[in-house]
Coordinates of C-alpha atoms in Angstrom, one line a residue:
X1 CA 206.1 132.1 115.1
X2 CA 203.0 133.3 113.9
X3 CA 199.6 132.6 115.1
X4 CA 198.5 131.7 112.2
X5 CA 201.4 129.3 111.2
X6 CA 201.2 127.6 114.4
X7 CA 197.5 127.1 114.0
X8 CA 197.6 125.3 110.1
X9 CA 200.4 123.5 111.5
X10 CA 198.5 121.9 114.4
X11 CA 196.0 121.0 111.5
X12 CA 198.0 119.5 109.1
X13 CA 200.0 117.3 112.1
X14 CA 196.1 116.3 113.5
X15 CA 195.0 115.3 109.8
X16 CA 199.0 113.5 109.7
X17 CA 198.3 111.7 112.9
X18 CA 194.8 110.1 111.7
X19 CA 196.7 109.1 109.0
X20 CA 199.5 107.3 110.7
X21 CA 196.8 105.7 112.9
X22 CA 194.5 104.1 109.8
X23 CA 197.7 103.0 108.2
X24 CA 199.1 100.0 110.1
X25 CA 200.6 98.6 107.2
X26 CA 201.1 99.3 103.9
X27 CA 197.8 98.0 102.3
X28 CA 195.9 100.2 104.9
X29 CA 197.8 103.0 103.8
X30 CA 196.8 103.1 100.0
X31 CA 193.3 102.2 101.2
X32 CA 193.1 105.2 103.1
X33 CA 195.3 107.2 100.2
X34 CA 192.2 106.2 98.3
X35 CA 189.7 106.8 100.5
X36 CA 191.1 110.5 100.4
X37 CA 191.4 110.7 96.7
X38 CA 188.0 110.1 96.1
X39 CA 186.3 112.8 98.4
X40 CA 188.9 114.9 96.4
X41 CA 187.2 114.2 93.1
X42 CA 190.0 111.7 91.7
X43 CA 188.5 108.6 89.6
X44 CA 190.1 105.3 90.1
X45 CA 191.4 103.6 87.0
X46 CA 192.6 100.2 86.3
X47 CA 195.6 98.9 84.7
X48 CA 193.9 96.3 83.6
X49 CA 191.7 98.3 80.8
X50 CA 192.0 101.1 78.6
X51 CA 192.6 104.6 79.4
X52 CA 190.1 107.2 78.2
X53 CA 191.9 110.4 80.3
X54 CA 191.0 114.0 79.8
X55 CA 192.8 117.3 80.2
X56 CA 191.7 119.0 83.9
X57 CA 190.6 115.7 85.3
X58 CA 192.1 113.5 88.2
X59 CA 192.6 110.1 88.0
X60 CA 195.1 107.1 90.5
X61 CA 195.0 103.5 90.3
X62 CA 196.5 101.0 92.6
X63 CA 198.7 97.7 92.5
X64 CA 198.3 95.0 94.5
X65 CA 196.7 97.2 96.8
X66 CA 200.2 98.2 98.0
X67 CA 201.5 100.9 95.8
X68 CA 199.3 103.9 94.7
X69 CA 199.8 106.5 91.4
X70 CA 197.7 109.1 91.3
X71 CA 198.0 112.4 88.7
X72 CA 196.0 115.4 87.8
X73 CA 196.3 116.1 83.9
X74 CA 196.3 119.9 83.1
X75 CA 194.1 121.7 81.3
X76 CA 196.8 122.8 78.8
X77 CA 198.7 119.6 78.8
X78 CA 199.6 117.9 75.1
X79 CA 201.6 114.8 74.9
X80 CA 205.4 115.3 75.1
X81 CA 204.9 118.0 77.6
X82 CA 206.4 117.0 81.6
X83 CA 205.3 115.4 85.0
X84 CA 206.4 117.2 88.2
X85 CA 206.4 113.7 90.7
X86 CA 206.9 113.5 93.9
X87 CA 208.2 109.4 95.4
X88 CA 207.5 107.9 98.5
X89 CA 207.2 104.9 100.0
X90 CA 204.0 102.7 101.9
X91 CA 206.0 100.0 103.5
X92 CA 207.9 100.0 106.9
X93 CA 210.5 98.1 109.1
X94 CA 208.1 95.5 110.5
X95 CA 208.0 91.6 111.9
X96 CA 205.9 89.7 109.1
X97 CA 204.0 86.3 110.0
X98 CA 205.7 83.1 108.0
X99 CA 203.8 80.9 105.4
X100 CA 204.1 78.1 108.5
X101 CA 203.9 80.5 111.6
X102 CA 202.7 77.8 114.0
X103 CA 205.3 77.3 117.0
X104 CA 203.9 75.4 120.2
X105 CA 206.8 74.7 122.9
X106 CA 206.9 75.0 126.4
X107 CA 203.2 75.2 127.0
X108 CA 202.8 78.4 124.8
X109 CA 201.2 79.2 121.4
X110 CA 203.8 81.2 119.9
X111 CA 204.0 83.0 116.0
X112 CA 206.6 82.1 114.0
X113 CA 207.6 85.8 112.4
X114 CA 210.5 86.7 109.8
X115 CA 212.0 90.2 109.9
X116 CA 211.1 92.8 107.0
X117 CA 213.4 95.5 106.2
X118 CA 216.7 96.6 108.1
X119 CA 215.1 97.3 111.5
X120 CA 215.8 97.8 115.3
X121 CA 214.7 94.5 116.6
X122 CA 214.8 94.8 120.6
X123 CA 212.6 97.7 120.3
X124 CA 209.6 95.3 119.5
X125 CA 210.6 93.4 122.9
X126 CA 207.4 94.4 125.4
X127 CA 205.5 96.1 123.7
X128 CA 201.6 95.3 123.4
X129 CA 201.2 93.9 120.1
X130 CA 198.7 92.7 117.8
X131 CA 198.2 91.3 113.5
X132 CA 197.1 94.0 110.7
X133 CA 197.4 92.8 106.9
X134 CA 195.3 91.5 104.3
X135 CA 192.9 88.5 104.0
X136 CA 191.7 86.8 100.7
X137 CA 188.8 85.0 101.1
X138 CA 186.6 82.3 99.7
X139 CA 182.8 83.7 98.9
X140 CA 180.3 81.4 97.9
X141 CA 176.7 82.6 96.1
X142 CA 174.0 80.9 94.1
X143 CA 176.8 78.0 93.8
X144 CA 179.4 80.2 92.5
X145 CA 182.5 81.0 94.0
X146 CA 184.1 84.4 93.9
X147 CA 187.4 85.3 95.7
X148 CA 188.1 88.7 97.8
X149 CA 190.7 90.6 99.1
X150 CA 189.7 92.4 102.8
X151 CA 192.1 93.8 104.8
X152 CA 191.9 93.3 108.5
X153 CA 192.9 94.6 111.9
X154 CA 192.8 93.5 115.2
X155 CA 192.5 96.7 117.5
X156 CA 193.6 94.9 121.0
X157 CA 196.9 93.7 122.1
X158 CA 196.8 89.6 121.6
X159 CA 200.7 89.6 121.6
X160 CA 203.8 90.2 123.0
X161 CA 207.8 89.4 122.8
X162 CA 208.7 89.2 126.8
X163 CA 212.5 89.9 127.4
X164 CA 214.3 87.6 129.5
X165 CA 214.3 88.5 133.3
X166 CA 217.6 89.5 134.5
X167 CA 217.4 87.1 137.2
X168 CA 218.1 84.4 134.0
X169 CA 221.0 87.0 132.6
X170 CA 222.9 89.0 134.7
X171 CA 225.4 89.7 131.9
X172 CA 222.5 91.3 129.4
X173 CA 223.4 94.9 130.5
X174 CA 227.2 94.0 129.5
X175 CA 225.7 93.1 125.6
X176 CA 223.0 91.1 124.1
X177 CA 223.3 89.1 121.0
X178 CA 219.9 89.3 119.2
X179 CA 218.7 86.0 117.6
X180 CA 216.0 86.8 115.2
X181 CA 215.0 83.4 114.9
X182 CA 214.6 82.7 118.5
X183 CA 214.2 85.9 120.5
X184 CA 211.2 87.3 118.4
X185 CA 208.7 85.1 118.8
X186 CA 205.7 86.6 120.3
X187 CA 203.5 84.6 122.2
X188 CA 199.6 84.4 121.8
X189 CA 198.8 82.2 124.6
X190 CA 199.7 79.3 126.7
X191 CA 198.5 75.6 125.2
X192 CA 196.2 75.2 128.3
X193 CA 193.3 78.3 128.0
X194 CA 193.9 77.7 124.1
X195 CA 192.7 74.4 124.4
X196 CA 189.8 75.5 126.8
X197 CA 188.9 78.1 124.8
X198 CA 188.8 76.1 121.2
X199 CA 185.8 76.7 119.3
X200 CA 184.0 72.9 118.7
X201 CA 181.7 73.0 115.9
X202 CA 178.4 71.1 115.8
X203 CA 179.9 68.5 113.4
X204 CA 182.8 67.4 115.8
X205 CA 186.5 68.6 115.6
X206 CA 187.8 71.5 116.5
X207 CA 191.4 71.8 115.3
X208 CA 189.9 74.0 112.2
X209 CA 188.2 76.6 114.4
X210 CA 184.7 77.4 112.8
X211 CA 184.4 75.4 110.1
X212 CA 181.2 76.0 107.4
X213 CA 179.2 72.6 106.5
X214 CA 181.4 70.9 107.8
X215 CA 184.4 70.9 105.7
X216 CA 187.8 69.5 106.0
X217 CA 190.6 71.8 106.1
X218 CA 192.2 73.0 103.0
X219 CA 189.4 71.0 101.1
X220 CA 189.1 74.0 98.9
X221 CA 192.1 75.7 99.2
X222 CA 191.3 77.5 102.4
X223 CA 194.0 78.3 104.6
X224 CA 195.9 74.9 106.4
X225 CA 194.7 75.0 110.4
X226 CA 198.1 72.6 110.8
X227 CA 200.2 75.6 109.5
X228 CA 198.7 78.4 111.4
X229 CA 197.0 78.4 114.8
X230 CA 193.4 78.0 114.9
X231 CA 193.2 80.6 117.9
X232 CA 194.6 82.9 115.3
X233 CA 192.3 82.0 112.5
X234 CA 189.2 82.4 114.5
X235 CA 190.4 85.7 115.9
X236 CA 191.4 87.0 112.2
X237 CA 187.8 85.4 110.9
X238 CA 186.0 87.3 113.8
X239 CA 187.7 90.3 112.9
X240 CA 186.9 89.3 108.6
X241 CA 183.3 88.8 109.4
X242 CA 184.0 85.3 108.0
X243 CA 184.4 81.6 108.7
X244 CA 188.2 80.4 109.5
X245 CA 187.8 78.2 106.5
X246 CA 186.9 80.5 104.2
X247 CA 190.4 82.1 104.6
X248 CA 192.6 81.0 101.5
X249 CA 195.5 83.0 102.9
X250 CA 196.7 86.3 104.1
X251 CA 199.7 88.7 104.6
X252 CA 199.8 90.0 107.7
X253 CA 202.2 91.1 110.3
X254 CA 202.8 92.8 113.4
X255 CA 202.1 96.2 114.6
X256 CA 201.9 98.0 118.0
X257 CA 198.5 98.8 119.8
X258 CA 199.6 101.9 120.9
X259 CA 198.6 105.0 118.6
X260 CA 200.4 107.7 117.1
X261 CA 199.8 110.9 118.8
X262 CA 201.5 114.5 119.4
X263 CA 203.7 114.8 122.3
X264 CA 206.7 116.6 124.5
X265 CA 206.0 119.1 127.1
X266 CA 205.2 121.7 124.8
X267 CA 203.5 119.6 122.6
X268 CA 206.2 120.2 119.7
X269 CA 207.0 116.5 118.6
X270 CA 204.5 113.1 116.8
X271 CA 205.6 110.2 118.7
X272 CA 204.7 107.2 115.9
X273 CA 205.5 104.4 114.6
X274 CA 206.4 104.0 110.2
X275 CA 206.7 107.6 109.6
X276 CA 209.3 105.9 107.7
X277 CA 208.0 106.6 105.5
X278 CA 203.9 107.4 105.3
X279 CA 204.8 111.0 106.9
X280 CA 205.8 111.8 103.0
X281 CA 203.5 109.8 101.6
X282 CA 200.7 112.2 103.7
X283 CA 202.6 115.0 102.7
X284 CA 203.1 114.5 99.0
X285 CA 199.1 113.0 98.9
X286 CA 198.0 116.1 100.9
X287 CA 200.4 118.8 98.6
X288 CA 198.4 116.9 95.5
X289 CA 195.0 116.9 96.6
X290 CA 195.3 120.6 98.1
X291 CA 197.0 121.8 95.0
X292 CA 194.0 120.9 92.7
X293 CA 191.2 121.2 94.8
X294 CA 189.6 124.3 93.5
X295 CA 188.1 124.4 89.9
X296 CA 191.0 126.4 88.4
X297 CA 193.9 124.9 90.0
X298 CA 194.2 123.0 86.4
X299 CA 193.5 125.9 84.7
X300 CA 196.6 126.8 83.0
X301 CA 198.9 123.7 83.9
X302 CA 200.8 122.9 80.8
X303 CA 202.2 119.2 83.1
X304 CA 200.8 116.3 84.4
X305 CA 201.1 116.7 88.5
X306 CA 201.5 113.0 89.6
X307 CA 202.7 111.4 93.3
X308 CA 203.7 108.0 93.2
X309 CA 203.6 105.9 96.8
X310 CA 205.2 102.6 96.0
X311 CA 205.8 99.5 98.3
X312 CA 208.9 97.5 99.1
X313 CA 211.3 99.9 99.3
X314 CA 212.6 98.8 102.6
X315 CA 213.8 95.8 101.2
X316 CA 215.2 97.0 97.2
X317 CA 212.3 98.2 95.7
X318 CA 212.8 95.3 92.9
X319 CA 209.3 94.1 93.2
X320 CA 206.4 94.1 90.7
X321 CA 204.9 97.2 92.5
X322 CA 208.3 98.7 93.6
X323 CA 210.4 101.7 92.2
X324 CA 212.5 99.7 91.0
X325 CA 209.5 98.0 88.6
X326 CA 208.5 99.7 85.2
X327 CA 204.8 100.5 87.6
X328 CA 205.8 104.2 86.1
X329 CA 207.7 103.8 83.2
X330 CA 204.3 102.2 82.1
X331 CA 202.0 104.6 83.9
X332 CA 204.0 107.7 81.5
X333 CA 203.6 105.7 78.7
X334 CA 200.0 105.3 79.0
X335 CA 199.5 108.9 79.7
X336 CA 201.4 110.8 77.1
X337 CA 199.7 107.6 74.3
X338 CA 196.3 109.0 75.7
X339 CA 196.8 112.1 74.4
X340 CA 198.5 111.1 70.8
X341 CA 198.2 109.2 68.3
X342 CA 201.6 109.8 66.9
X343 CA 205.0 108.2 67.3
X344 CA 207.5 110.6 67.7
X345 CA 209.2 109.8 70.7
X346 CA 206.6 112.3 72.7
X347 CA 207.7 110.0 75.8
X348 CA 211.2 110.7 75.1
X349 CA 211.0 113.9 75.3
X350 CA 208.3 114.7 77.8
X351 CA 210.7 112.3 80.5
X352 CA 213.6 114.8 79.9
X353 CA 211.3 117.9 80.6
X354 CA 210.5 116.0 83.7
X355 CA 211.1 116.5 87.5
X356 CA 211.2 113.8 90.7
X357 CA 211.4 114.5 94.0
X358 CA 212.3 111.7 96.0
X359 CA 210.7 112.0 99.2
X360 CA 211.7 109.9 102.3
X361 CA 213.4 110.8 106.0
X362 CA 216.7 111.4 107.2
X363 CA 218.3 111.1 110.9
X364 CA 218.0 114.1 112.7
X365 CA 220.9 115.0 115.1
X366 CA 220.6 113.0 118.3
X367 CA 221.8 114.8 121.4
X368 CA 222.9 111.4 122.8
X369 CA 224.9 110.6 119.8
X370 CA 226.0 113.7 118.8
X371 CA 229.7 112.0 117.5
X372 CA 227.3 110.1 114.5
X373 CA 226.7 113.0 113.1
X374 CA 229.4 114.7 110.2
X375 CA 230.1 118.1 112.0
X376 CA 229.5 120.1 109.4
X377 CA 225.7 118.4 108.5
X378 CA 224.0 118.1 111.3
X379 CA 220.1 118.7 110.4
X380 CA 218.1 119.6 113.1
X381 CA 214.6 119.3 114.0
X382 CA 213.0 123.1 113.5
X383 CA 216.0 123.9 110.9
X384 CA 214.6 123.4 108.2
X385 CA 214.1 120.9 104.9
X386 CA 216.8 118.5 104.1
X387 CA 218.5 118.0 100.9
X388 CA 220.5 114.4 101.2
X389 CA 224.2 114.1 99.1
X390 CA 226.2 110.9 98.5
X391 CA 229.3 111.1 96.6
X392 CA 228.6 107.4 95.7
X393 CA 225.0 108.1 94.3
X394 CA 223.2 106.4 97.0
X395 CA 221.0 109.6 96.3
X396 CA 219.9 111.4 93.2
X397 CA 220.5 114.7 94.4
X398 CA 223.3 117.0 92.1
X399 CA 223.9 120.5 92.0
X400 CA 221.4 121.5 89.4
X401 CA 218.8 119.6 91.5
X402 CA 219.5 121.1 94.3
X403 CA 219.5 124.5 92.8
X404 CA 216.3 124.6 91.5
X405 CA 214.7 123.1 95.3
X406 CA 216.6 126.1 97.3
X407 CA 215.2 128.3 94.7
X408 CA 211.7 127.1 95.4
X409 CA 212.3 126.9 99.0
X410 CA 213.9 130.9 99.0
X411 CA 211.1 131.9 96.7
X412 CA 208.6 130.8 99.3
X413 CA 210.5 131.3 102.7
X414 CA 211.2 127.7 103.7
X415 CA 214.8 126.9 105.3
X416 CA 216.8 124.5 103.7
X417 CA 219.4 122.0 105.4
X418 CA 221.6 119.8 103.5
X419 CA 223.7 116.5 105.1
X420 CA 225.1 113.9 104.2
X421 CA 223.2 111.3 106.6
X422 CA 226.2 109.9 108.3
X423 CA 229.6 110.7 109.7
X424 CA 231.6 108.0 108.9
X425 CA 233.0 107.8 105.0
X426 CA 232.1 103.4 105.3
X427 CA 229.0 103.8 106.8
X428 CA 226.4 102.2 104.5
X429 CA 223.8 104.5 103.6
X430 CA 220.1 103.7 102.6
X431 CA 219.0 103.6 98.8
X432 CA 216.2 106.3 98.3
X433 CA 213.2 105.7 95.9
X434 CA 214.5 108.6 93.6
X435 CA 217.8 106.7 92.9
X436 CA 216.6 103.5 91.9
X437 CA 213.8 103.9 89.6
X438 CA 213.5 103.4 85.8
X439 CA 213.2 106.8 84.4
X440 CA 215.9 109.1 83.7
X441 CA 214.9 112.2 84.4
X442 CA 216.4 114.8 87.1
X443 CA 215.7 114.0 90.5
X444 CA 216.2 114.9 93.8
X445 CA 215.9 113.2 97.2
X446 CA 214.3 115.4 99.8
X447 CA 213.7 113.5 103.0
X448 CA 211.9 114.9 106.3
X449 CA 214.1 114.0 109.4
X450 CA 213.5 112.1 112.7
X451 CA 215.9 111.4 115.3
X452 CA 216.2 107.5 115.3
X453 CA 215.5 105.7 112.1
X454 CA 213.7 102.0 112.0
X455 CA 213.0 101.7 115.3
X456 CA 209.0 100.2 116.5
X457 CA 207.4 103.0 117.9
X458 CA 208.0 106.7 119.5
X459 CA 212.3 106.3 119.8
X460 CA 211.3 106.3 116.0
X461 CA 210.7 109.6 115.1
X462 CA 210.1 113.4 116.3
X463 CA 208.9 115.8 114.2
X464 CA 208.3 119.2 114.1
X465 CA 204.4 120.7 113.7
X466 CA 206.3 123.4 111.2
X467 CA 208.0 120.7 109.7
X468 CA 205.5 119.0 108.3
X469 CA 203.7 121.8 107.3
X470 CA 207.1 123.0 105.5
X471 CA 207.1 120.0 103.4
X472 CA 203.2 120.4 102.1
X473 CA 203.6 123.5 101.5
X474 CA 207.1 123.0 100.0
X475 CA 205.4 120.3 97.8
X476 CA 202.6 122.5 97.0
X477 CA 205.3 124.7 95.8
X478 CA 207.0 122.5 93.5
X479 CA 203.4 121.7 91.5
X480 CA 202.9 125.4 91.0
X481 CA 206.3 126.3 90.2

């Protein structure tokens, strides 16, 4: 391994890891995305309004603050001509809070919390957790009343799901039978030092929290106290910088306290929560940004470079910002139009000179569970990139597609591994981004791997420092291919 290599990788898995820790959920992650596309000269654009786009500029927008486009336009681009994208994915496995997530039994405050996505439940058992999410909130100036979306964070644990003793269960280690509805409550605090603790305003009761002049609950549509702790609110308004009743509602749900960082004895593997998938949404973000940040990166690009970071695929993709949705049917659309006048089926043609990589993870063998594992695809951590294959299409991936990857990946040294994700013929596979959406062009997914898929925190995932620089520079090398 050369010095060198080693020392970019440790870069690129430091600038991952800061990443992974300001992206909680998947509203934090595009607001970081952006954060980093704008002190790398991209201009935000709205949906909402026209598009005035020029050749050798960079542009992204945003929808509902959960999924993030963002392209770079070449210099010698003309309608009709391709985009090279690369899809990931913002959202995780995760508990969510429900509309009505007040539960008060047996002297506790406990959150009432609906599962999200196909994950390992008892790994959230005992673990120190808190709320991340997004607020909107009532703002009133000069007598006019304006409505905001902030997101929000609470950095300590205020949480956790206890397992039951064994003293209660002395079968447990025989089997356990989760019951999501029951089991994974997590508890706030007990009913006694809530009560003592309350927050009375000046104008009497204190079942809202901190109310402003004194107003009823829900006078103005502000979030219902009755539906939703008031120990909660006033912790989520503290963290908001705002009064409980100024809350109209939020999305938020559960996360662990305990950062991402790089681990193992020889400091080889990133123990983390959701790098399901934001590790290719930092690598795809990182392969655009890099590949167009000097002045004549967009020199003689005839394309339109573009990554695409959508939400809900955990659970379809069939939303209004999924893969699924027409988010980039419409954003191709808009771009080739930009550049002509003409209607000649220019999008027609530029979607079939078009390329998309589907980006996401795959299962790494597990030395536990080696007998999971087909015996003739078994990708391993340090092997190399993995191309994913299901007979049934579960992927996008056929053999011209995966030609032309192990061409780029030969052409710049990078090892390639193919599998087929699982051993067993009726195993039911996960749908990748690539295979779902609403273009028809070639694609191909192209997932990083970890050893344990879904799972809360570090039995999640181990990765490589060499593997995650592979996949930028891999990425790097599709755009300039």
């Amino acid at each position: 391994m050369a010095g060198g290599e080693q020392c970019e990788g440790s870069t690129v898995v430091s600038d991952l890891i800061n990443f992974l820790n300001a992206s909680p959920t998947a509203f934090h992650a595009v607001d970081e995305a952006k954060k980093r596309l704008k002190n790398a000269g991209f201009e935000q654009i709205s949906e909402r309004e026209d598009w005035e786009l020029q050749v050798g500029k960079k542009y992204f927008f945003t929808r509902n603050h959960s999924t993030i486009v963002a392209f770079a336009v070449g210099r010698k681009y003309v309608a009709g001509n391709g985009f090279h994208i690369i899809g990931a994915h913002t959202d995780s496995p995760c508990l969510k809070l429900k509309p009505v997530s007040k539960v008060a039994k047996g002297g506790y405050l406990e959150v009432g919390v609906q599962t999200y996505g196909g994950g390992l439940w008892n790994t959230w058992f005992d673990r120190d957790l808190t709320v991340a999410g997004r607020l909107i909130i009532r703002e009133e100036k000069d007598k006019s009343v304006s409505y905001l979306h902030r997101l929000v964070r609470i950095e300590e644990p205020i949480m956790r799901i206890p397992t039951l003793a064994i003293h209660l269960d002395r079968g447990v280690n025989d089997g356990f039978k989760l019951n999501t509805h029951g089991h994974l409550l997590p508890i706030l605090a007990t009913s006694v030092k809530a009560e003592l603790n309350k927050v009375v305003p000046e104008n009497g009761s204190a079942e809202g929290g901190v109310q402003s002049e004194g107003k009823k609950s829900n006078e103005k549509g502000n979030i219902d106290s009755k539906k939703h702790h008031s120990l909660l609110l006033q912790l989520l308004a503290a963290q908001a910088g705002c009064k409980t009743d100024e809350i109209c509602d939020f999305e938020l749900q559960l996360c662990d306290t305990q950062p991402s960082t790089v681990a193992g004895a020889t400091k080889e593997f990133i123990f983390s929560g959701r790098l399901d998938n934001l590790c290719m949404s930092f690598c795809s973000l990182k392969a655009l940004i890099d590949a167009t940040s000097s002045e004549c990166s967009l020199e003689d690009e005839t394309g339109v470079r573009m990554v695409a970071l959508f939400d809900h695929e955990e659970v379809g993709s069939n939303s209004a910002q999924g893969a699924g949705s027409p988010v980039m049917l419409d954003a191709l659309s808009r771009i080739t139009n930009s550049f002509s006048s003409s209607n000649s089926k220019l999008l027609e043609k530029a979607i079939q000179r078009s390329f998309l990589v589907s980006a996401d993870m795959a299962h790494a063998l597990h030395p536990n569970y080696m007998d999971k594992h087909e015996e003739n695809h078994q990708p391993k951590l340090h092997g190399g990139l993995v191309i994913k294959h299901n007979a049934n299409q579960r992927y996008a991936t056929n053999a011209v597609t995966s030609f032309i990857f192990r061409e780029i990946a030969e052409k710049h040294g990078l090892p390639i591994q193919k599998c087929t994700c699982c051993r067993y013929n009726d195993t039911v596979v996960q749908n990748m981004v690539g295979s779902i959406d609403t273009l028809n062009m070639q694609r191909l997914p192209i997932p990083s791997f970890q050893q344990s898929i879904l799972f809360l925190f570090f039995f999640q995932t181990c990765n490589s420092h060499l593997d995650i620089l592979g996949w930028v520079l891999m990425f790097i090398s599709i755009r300039r291919t």
